[in-house]
Amino acid sequence: MAQDSEDRKAATRVTHLGRKPEWTGVEGHPSAVVSPPVWRASTHLYPDTKALKEGPKHNADGHFYYGRRGAPTQWALSAALTELEPGAAGTMLYPSGVAAIAGALLTVLRPGDVLLMTDHAYEPSRTMARALLKPLGVETRWIDPADPAAIEANACANTRAVLLESPGSLTMEVHDTPAHCAAARQRGIVSILDNTWAGPLGYAALAKGADISVMSLTKHVGGHSDLMMGSATAGPQWYEKLRHNAHVMGQVVSPDDAALALRGLRTMALRLEKATQNALAIATWLAGRSEVGQVYCPMLAGSPGHDLWKRDFTGGCGLIGFTFAGSDAAARNRFIDALALFGIGYSWGGFESLVTPADPATIRTASQPDPRPGIRLSIGLEDAGDLIADLEQALGAWSAP
Ligand SMILES: *Cc1c(COP(=O)(O)O)cnc(C)c1O
């Protein structure tokens, strides 16, 4: 008996997603090639003026209309992401993860509304509160990411939405997302989850209660540090509004980038599995070192958020962090500069390991993380033993200038 495609494991499903016969073939020979080709087009042509006039009325996904609505390459990526997310009605693509977050917030919020934002939100999300939402008359209140009653304690009559992120940026507290989303729904508050860390393979955002799941595809989906893109996926209640807002704002991604993202998606399960194994091995090693203070890795038993991660998540990733057992920021910087296998640069989720300094205590409002100098590591696909040897030699530079 044929398996239902939803019963199949992620590694099987990611090989088939978005490969509609008409997107990978021609009339008379559907499914002629494996990957949807790059349809590079601004103008879409109509057979006659009657069809041209009807075109805009045919306002549905997956129909030729004009380049800003995408063509089969973008449709294939968007369909693949929708199929990966149980409960999803559709996915909008944006030129970056930040644009996707802005798209979700601007779909939901109106002047006079109050937004609750988790205090460990990605820094550009925090900036959005001040630089985009405040001038539009939306007030943001910060909530402690570790407080299980954060919604009940901070909601008011005008609270319209909550932006969650789990695990959060830099300190990786894991929310009790199902409880937060349930509390929000009870009060008519829309839950938006930045699910970039786990992605749909590691966390079923909508099934766990989020109304809109946002992701930076720049990270795990792209996976090769060569493209920028974002997505917002929603159930039937929010998808049409999200789509309308994205169209009004003129959001579109290039077919070349969509093809790269689709290519990345095919190996995402495999890459995440290896990066997670590597990250856990490194976090375990770090936790045993006297030079290290707090380790941030929800996959590590005993680490903050581990119990919720174990309860709710079906996967991890390579993004971890730690603080040093000392307050000398110059020593931290010596450590970074001494690393040979870790590139120094922003972003994460690529095949190669990266490092950045991390000082979250300087930007928080509603919570107080470890104030000691810290590090964020994006662990890639290298050999874990080689990475540990590199970290070990760099710890030498930390202790002795
Ligand atoms: C990187 C990141 C984003 C933004 O993604 P870009 O594609 O770089 O704009 C959003 N959320 C989180 C948690 C991120 O780490």
Short mmCIF file of C-alpha atoms and ligand atoms in Angstrom, two decimals:
data_model
loop_
_atom_site.label_atom_id
_atom_site.label_comp_id
_atom_site.label_asym_id
_atom_site.label_seq_id
_atom_site.Cartn_x
_atom_site.Cartn_y
_atom_site.Cartn_z
CA MET A 1 0.00 0.00 0.00
CA ALA A 2 1.31 3.43 -0.89
CA GLN A 3 2.34 5.54 2.08
CA ASP A 4 0.57 8.81 2.62
CA SER A 5 3.16 11.44 1.71
CA GLU A 6 2.70 13.11 5.12
CA ASP A 7 3.76 9.87 6.85
CA ARG A 8 7.07 9.84 5.08
CA LYS A 9 10.16 11.02 6.89
CA ALA A 10 11.56 14.50 6.27
CA ALA A 11 14.60 13.22 4.35
CA THR A 12 12.27 11.51 1.86
CA ARG A 13 9.86 14.40 1.59
CA VAL A 14 12.46 17.10 0.90
CA THR A 15 13.56 15.21 -2.22
CA HIS A 16 10.09 15.45 -3.77
CA LEU A 17 8.68 18.79 -2.59
CA GLY A 18 7.68 21.37 -5.17
CA ARG A 19 8.44 19.17 -8.19
CA LYS A 20 5.07 19.47 -9.91
CA PRO A 21 5.12 17.73 -13.31
CA GLU A 22 4.13 20.95 -15.09
CA TRP A 23 6.96 22.89 -13.43
CA THR A 24 9.61 20.33 -14.43
CA GLY A 25 8.43 19.50 -17.94
CA VAL A 26 6.57 20.60 -21.03
CA GLU A 27 3.25 19.60 -22.54
CA GLY A 28 3.49 16.04 -23.72
CA HIS A 29 6.50 15.41 -21.47
CA PRO A 30 5.70 16.34 -17.86
CA SER A 31 8.44 15.80 -15.24
CA ALA A 32 11.11 15.89 -17.94
CA VAL A 33 13.84 17.22 -15.60
CA VAL A 34 14.48 16.74 -11.89
CA SER A 35 14.67 20.35 -10.64
CA PRO A 36 12.32 23.16 -11.67
CA PRO A 37 14.28 25.26 -14.18
CA VAL A 38 14.97 28.96 -13.68
CA TRP A 39 12.09 30.89 -15.24
CA ARG A 40 13.59 34.33 -15.62
CA ALA A 41 10.75 36.67 -16.56
CA SER A 42 9.30 40.07 -15.85
CA THR A 43 6.69 40.03 -18.62
CA HIS A 44 4.25 37.15 -18.86
CA LEU A 45 2.50 36.97 -22.24
CA TYR A 46 -1.20 36.48 -22.92
CA PRO A 47 -2.71 34.96 -26.07
CA ASP A 48 -5.11 37.88 -26.68
CA THR A 49 -6.57 41.04 -25.14
CA LYS A 50 -9.43 39.13 -23.60
CA ALA A 51 -7.00 36.91 -21.67
CA LEU A 52 -4.93 39.99 -20.71
CA LYS A 53 -8.05 41.59 -19.27
CA GLU A 54 -8.99 38.41 -17.39
CA GLY A 55 -5.44 37.94 -16.06
CA PRO A 56 -5.64 40.14 -12.96
CA LYS A 57 -9.04 38.72 -12.06
CA HIS A 58 -7.45 35.33 -11.91
CA ASN A 59 -5.83 36.30 -8.64
CA ALA A 60 -4.59 32.89 -7.49
CA ASP A 61 -1.20 31.38 -6.73
CA GLY A 62 0.48 29.38 -9.46
CA HIS A 63 -0.87 31.38 -12.43
CA PHE A 64 1.13 33.45 -14.87
CA TYR A 65 0.29 37.13 -14.49
CA TYR A 66 3.36 39.39 -14.15
CA GLY A 67 6.92 38.82 -12.92
CA ARG A 68 6.24 40.33 -9.50
CA ARG A 69 3.95 37.39 -8.75
CA GLY A 70 6.75 34.94 -9.58
CA ALA A 71 6.82 32.06 -12.03
CA PRO A 72 7.26 28.28 -11.57
CA THR A 73 10.71 28.52 -9.92
CA GLN A 74 9.44 30.72 -7.08
CA TRP A 75 6.13 28.82 -6.95
CA ALA A 76 8.02 25.54 -6.52
CA LEU A 77 10.01 26.89 -3.56
CA SER A 78 6.96 28.40 -1.96
CA ALA A 79 4.94 25.19 -2.46
CA ALA A 80 7.78 23.10 -1.02
CA LEU A 81 7.91 25.24 2.15
CA THR A 82 4.13 25.08 2.49
CA GLU A 83 4.14 21.29 2.15
CA LEU A 84 6.81 21.04 4.86
CA GLU A 85 4.67 22.94 7.39
CA PRO A 86 1.67 21.01 8.75
CA GLY A 87 -1.38 23.29 8.86
CA ALA A 88 -0.05 25.76 6.27
CA ALA A 89 -2.24 27.33 3.60
CA GLY A 90 0.63 29.05 1.80
CA THR A 91 4.06 30.69 1.93
CA MET A 92 5.17 34.14 0.81
CA LEU A 93 8.80 34.70 -0.19
CA TYR A 94 10.74 37.87 0.65
CA PRO A 95 14.15 39.18 -0.36
CA SER A 96 15.51 38.61 3.19
CA GLY A 97 14.50 37.19 6.55
CA VAL A 98 14.19 40.72 7.90
CA ALA A 99 11.77 41.60 5.08
CA ALA A 100 9.71 38.51 5.99
CA ILE A 101 9.48 39.62 9.64
CA ALA A 102 8.45 43.13 8.53
CA GLY A 103 5.90 41.59 6.14
CA ALA A 104 4.31 39.52 8.90
CA LEU A 105 4.22 42.42 11.38
CA LEU A 106 2.81 44.91 8.86
CA THR A 107 0.12 42.41 7.86
CA VAL A 108 -1.14 42.15 11.41
CA LEU A 109 -0.49 45.49 13.15
CA ARG A 110 -2.41 48.78 12.89
CA PRO A 111 -1.85 52.21 14.51
CA GLY A 112 -2.80 52.08 18.19
CA ASP A 113 -1.89 48.39 18.54
CA VAL A 114 0.56 47.03 21.08
CA LEU A 115 3.08 44.37 20.08
CA LEU A 116 4.71 42.05 22.59
CA MET A 117 8.22 41.09 21.52
CA THR A 118 10.46 38.55 23.15
CA ASP A 119 13.51 40.19 24.70
CA HIS A 120 15.94 37.81 22.96
CA ALA A 121 14.58 38.65 19.49
CA TYR A 122 17.04 38.93 16.62
CA GLU A 123 18.51 42.42 16.86
CA PRO A 124 17.05 43.77 13.58
CA SER A 125 13.61 42.69 14.86
CA ARG A 126 14.23 44.89 17.90
CA THR A 127 15.28 47.72 15.62
CA MET A 128 12.02 47.30 13.69
CA ALA A 129 10.08 48.08 16.86
CA ARG A 130 11.83 51.43 17.19
CA ALA A 131 12.46 52.44 13.59
CA LEU A 132 9.44 51.05 11.74
CA LEU A 133 6.57 50.34 14.13
CA LYS A 134 6.87 53.24 16.57
CA PRO A 135 6.52 55.94 13.87
CA LEU A 136 3.43 54.04 12.63
CA GLY A 137 1.83 54.30 16.07
CA VAL A 138 2.53 50.76 17.25
CA GLU A 139 3.97 50.40 20.74
CA THR A 140 6.26 47.47 21.57
CA ARG A 141 6.55 45.89 25.02
CA TRP A 142 9.36 43.46 25.80
CA ILE A 143 8.73 40.12 27.44
CA ASP A 144 11.17 37.89 29.33
CA PRO A 145 11.78 34.90 27.03
CA ALA A 146 12.02 32.52 29.99
CA ASP A 147 8.80 33.65 31.70
CA PRO A 148 6.09 31.02 31.07
CA ALA A 149 3.36 33.53 32.02
CA ALA A 150 4.74 36.36 29.85
CA ILE A 151 1.60 36.76 27.72
CA GLU A 152 -0.85 36.80 30.63
CA ALA A 153 1.35 39.23 32.57
CA ASN A 154 1.92 41.72 29.72
CA ALA A 155 -1.17 41.67 27.52
CA CYS A 156 -3.50 44.66 27.54
CA ALA A 157 -6.69 45.54 25.68
CA ASN A 158 -4.74 46.83 22.67
CA THR A 159 -2.29 43.96 22.39
CA ARG A 160 -2.63 42.74 18.85
CA ALA A 161 0.34 40.44 18.25
CA VAL A 162 3.31 38.72 19.86
CA LEU A 163 6.64 38.07 18.15
CA LEU A 164 8.31 34.96 19.56
CA GLU A 165 11.65 33.42 18.64
CA SER A 166 12.68 30.00 19.91
CA PRO A 167 15.44 29.31 20.68
CA GLY A 168 16.18 33.03 20.71
CA SER A 169 19.14 34.90 19.32
CA LEU A 170 22.46 34.63 21.20
CA THR A 171 21.20 33.23 24.53
CA MET A 172 18.87 30.58 23.07
CA GLU A 173 16.20 30.46 25.74
CA VAL A 174 13.46 28.11 24.51
CA HIS A 175 9.90 29.39 24.87
CA ASP A 176 6.99 27.25 25.97
CA THR A 177 5.61 28.22 22.54
CA PRO A 178 2.45 26.06 22.67
CA ALA A 179 1.49 27.65 26.01
CA HIS A 180 2.32 31.19 24.80
CA CYS A 181 0.33 30.70 21.58
CA ALA A 182 -2.65 29.27 23.47
CA ALA A 183 -2.62 32.19 25.93
CA ALA A 184 -2.35 34.63 23.02
CA ARG A 185 -5.19 33.02 21.06
CA GLN A 186 -7.47 33.18 24.08
CA ARG A 187 -6.98 36.95 24.11
CA GLY A 188 -7.30 37.42 20.35
CA ILE A 189 -3.55 38.06 20.03
CA VAL A 190 -1.83 36.88 16.84
CA SER A 191 1.29 34.74 17.37
CA ILE A 192 4.20 35.22 14.98
CA LEU A 193 7.13 32.84 15.49
CA ASP A 194 10.61 33.42 14.10
CA ASN A 195 11.40 29.74 13.43
CA THR A 196 14.76 30.29 11.72
CA TRP A 197 16.78 28.21 14.22
CA ALA A 198 14.82 24.96 13.93
CA GLY A 199 12.99 25.44 10.64
CA PRO A 200 10.04 23.24 9.75
CA LEU A 201 12.07 20.01 10.09
CA GLY A 202 12.92 20.81 13.70
CA TYR A 203 9.78 22.59 14.86
CA ALA A 204 6.23 22.34 13.49
CA ALA A 205 5.45 26.01 14.17
CA LEU A 206 1.82 26.21 13.06
CA ALA A 207 0.88 22.84 14.55
CA LYS A 208 2.32 24.07 17.87
CA GLY A 209 0.01 27.10 17.79
CA ALA A 210 1.74 29.89 15.86
CA ASP A 211 -0.44 31.82 13.41
CA ILE A 212 2.46 32.85 11.18
CA SER A 213 5.86 31.16 10.98
CA VAL A 214 8.72 33.32 9.71
CA MET A 215 12.10 32.09 8.58
CA SER A 216 15.33 33.47 7.21
CA LEU A 217 15.97 31.12 4.27
CA THR A 218 19.42 32.72 4.13
CA LYS A 219 20.40 30.29 6.90
CA HIS A 220 19.50 26.56 6.72
CA VAL A 221 17.50 26.47 3.49
CA GLY A 222 20.13 28.31 1.43
CA GLY A 223 22.79 26.54 3.48
CA HIS A 224 25.75 27.67 1.39
CA SER A 225 26.20 31.34 2.39
CA ASP A 226 25.43 32.54 -1.12
CA LEU A 227 21.89 33.90 -1.04
CA MET A 228 19.52 36.11 0.96
CA MET A 229 15.84 35.23 1.31
CA GLY A 230 13.01 34.98 3.81
CA SER A 231 9.63 33.32 4.07
CA ALA A 232 6.40 33.66 5.99
CA THR A 233 4.06 30.67 6.16
CA ALA A 234 0.52 30.87 7.51
CA GLY A 235 -2.65 28.87 7.93
CA PRO A 236 -5.91 29.78 6.19
CA GLN A 237 -6.73 32.54 8.67
CA TRP A 238 -3.69 34.69 7.81
CA TYR A 239 -2.33 33.52 4.49
CA GLU A 240 -4.54 35.68 2.22
CA LYS A 241 -3.79 38.81 4.27
CA LEU A 242 -0.07 38.03 4.29
CA ARG A 243 -0.14 37.53 0.53
CA HIS A 244 -2.08 40.75 -0.04
CA ASN A 245 0.39 42.73 2.07
CA ALA A 246 3.39 41.23 0.25
CA HIS A 247 1.85 42.10 -3.13
CA VAL A 248 1.04 45.64 -2.05
CA MET A 249 4.61 46.06 -0.80
CA GLY A 250 5.99 44.70 -4.08
CA GLN A 251 7.85 41.79 -2.50
CA VAL A 252 9.39 39.34 -4.96
CA VAL A 253 12.50 37.11 -5.06
CA SER A 254 14.62 36.33 -8.08
CA PRO A 255 14.13 32.97 -9.82
CA ASP A 256 17.89 32.36 -9.66
CA ASP A 257 17.86 32.71 -5.88
CA ALA A 258 14.71 30.57 -5.63
CA ALA A 259 16.46 27.81 -7.60
CA LEU A 260 19.46 28.00 -5.23
CA ALA A 261 17.14 27.84 -2.21
CA LEU A 262 15.38 24.80 -3.69
CA ARG A 263 18.73 23.15 -4.25
CA GLY A 264 19.64 23.86 -0.63
CA LEU A 265 16.35 22.43 0.58
CA ARG A 266 17.13 19.03 -0.98
CA THR A 267 20.06 18.46 1.37
CA MET A 268 18.75 20.38 4.37
CA ALA A 269 17.79 17.32 6.44
CA LEU A 270 21.22 15.79 5.93
CA ARG A 271 23.10 19.02 6.66
CA LEU A 272 21.08 19.75 9.78
CA GLU A 273 21.67 16.25 11.10
CA LYS A 274 25.43 16.55 10.71
CA ALA A 275 25.61 20.15 12.02
CA THR A 276 23.52 19.14 15.05
CA GLN A 277 25.84 16.20 15.83
CA ASN A 278 28.88 18.43 15.50
CA ALA A 279 27.35 21.22 17.60
CA LEU A 280 26.37 18.82 20.37
CA ALA A 281 29.86 17.29 20.45
CA ILE A 282 31.40 20.76 20.68
CA ALA A 283 28.91 22.00 23.31
CA THR A 284 29.61 18.90 25.42
CA TRP A 285 33.35 19.55 25.16
CA LEU A 286 32.94 23.27 25.97
CA ALA A 287 30.84 22.48 29.06
CA GLY A 288 33.81 20.56 30.49
CA ARG A 289 36.33 23.38 30.05
CA SER A 290 37.36 25.65 32.92
CA GLU A 291 37.73 28.66 30.55
CA VAL A 292 34.03 28.47 29.67
CA GLY A 293 31.14 30.04 31.65
CA GLN A 294 27.63 29.38 30.38
CA VAL A 295 27.08 27.15 27.32
CA TYR A 296 24.07 28.01 25.14
CA CYS A 297 22.94 24.85 23.37
CA PRO A 298 19.37 23.61 23.84
CA MET A 299 20.37 20.14 22.57
CA LEU A 300 22.76 19.74 25.53
CA ALA A 301 21.26 18.04 28.60
CA GLY A 302 21.39 20.43 31.56
CA SER A 303 21.56 23.50 29.31
CA PRO A 304 18.78 26.13 29.71
CA GLY A 305 15.78 25.27 27.55
CA HIS A 306 16.81 21.63 27.08
CA ASP A 307 13.64 20.18 28.60
CA LEU A 308 11.34 22.24 26.36
CA TRP A 309 13.54 21.50 23.37
CA LYS A 310 13.27 17.79 24.08
CA ARG A 311 9.52 18.02 24.54
CA ASP A 312 8.65 20.08 21.44
CA PHE A 313 11.43 19.87 18.84
CA THR A 314 12.22 17.18 16.30
CA GLY A 315 15.68 18.46 15.44
CA GLY A 316 18.47 20.86 16.24
CA CYS A 317 21.05 22.83 14.29
CA GLY A 318 24.62 24.04 14.43
CA LEU A 319 24.01 27.41 16.09
CA ILE A 320 25.31 27.48 19.68
CA GLY A 321 27.09 29.93 21.95
CA PHE A 322 28.94 30.36 25.20
CA THR A 323 30.32 32.94 27.62
CA PHE A 324 33.83 32.93 29.02
CA ALA A 325 34.68 32.33 32.67
CA GLY A 326 36.06 35.87 32.95
CA SER A 327 35.11 39.42 32.09
CA ASP A 328 38.01 40.35 29.79
CA ALA A 329 36.58 41.29 26.37
CA ALA A 330 40.07 41.67 24.89
CA ALA A 331 40.81 38.03 25.81
CA ARG A 332 37.58 37.01 24.07
CA ASN A 333 38.66 38.88 20.96
CA ARG A 334 42.12 37.21 21.09
CA PHE A 335 40.31 33.86 21.15
CA ILE A 336 38.31 34.74 18.03
CA ASP A 337 41.35 36.04 16.17
CA ALA A 338 43.29 32.85 17.01
CA LEU A 339 40.71 30.53 15.43
CA ALA A 340 41.82 29.06 12.10
CA LEU A 341 38.77 27.08 10.96
CA PHE A 342 36.02 29.56 11.88
CA GLY A 343 35.29 32.48 9.58
CA ILE A 344 34.57 35.78 11.36
CA GLY A 345 31.29 37.10 9.99
CA TYR A 346 27.56 37.48 10.38
CA SER A 347 24.89 34.98 9.45
CA TRP A 348 24.87 31.24 10.12
CA GLY A 349 23.49 27.91 8.92
CA GLY A 350 26.03 27.49 6.10
CA PHE A 351 28.28 24.48 5.46
CA GLU A 352 31.26 26.33 6.98
CA SER A 353 31.80 27.22 10.62
CA LEU A 354 31.57 30.87 11.69
CA VAL A 355 32.22 32.84 14.87
CA THR A 356 31.10 36.26 16.12
CA PRO A 357 31.44 38.02 19.47
CA ALA A 358 28.13 38.17 21.36
CA ASP A 359 27.24 40.61 24.14
CA PRO A 360 23.47 40.27 24.51
CA ALA A 361 23.33 41.90 27.96
CA THR A 362 23.96 45.29 26.32
CA ILE A 363 20.71 45.24 24.30
CA ARG A 364 18.18 43.61 26.66
CA THR A 365 15.24 45.33 28.28
CA ALA A 366 13.18 42.74 30.17
CA SER A 367 15.76 40.09 31.05
CA GLN A 368 19.34 39.94 32.31
CA PRO A 369 21.57 37.44 30.56
CA ASP A 370 25.09 36.49 31.66
CA PRO A 371 27.03 39.79 31.32
CA ARG A 372 30.39 38.11 30.61
CA PRO A 373 31.86 38.37 27.10
CA GLY A 374 30.41 35.68 24.86
CA ILE A 375 30.71 34.01 21.52
CA ARG A 376 28.28 32.75 18.94
CA LEU A 377 29.34 29.74 16.89
CA SER A 378 27.67 28.52 13.73
CA ILE A 379 28.96 24.97 13.49
CA GLY A 380 29.28 23.66 9.95
CA LEU A 381 29.94 20.34 8.32
CA GLU A 382 33.67 20.01 9.06
CA ASP A 383 35.04 17.18 11.18
CA ALA A 384 34.06 17.78 14.83
CA GLY A 385 37.49 16.67 16.10
CA ASP A 386 39.23 19.24 13.90
CA LEU A 387 36.91 21.99 15.12
CA ILE A 388 37.47 21.04 18.77
CA ALA A 389 41.26 21.03 18.25
CA ASP A 390 41.00 24.53 16.77
CA LEU A 391 38.85 25.77 19.68
CA GLU A 392 41.32 24.24 22.14
CA GLN A 393 44.36 25.98 20.65
CA ALA A 394 42.42 29.29 20.59
CA LEU A 395 41.56 28.90 24.30
CA GLY A 396 45.33 29.10 24.79
CA ALA A 397 45.24 32.61 23.32
CA TRP A 398 42.34 33.48 25.65
CA SER A 399 44.29 32.55 28.81
CA ALA A 400 47.72 33.84 27.71
CA PRO A 401 48.20 36.92 25.51
C1 LIG B 1 19.46 35.99 10.30
C2 LIG B 1 18.19 36.02 11.03
C3 LIG B 1 17.08 36.71 10.52
C4 LIG B 1 17.15 37.61 9.31
O1 LIG B 1 17.50 37.00 8.16
P1 LIG B 1 18.18 37.73 6.91
O2 LIG B 1 17.88 36.75 5.83
O3 LIG B 1 19.63 37.85 7.25
O4 LIG B 1 17.51 39.04 6.72
C5 LIG B 1 15.90 36.63 11.22
N1 LIG B 1 15.80 35.94 12.35
C6 LIG B 1 16.84 35.28 12.89
C7 LIG B 1 16.66 34.53 14.16
C8 LIG B 1 18.08 35.31 12.25
O5 LIG B 1 19.12 34.69 12.80
#
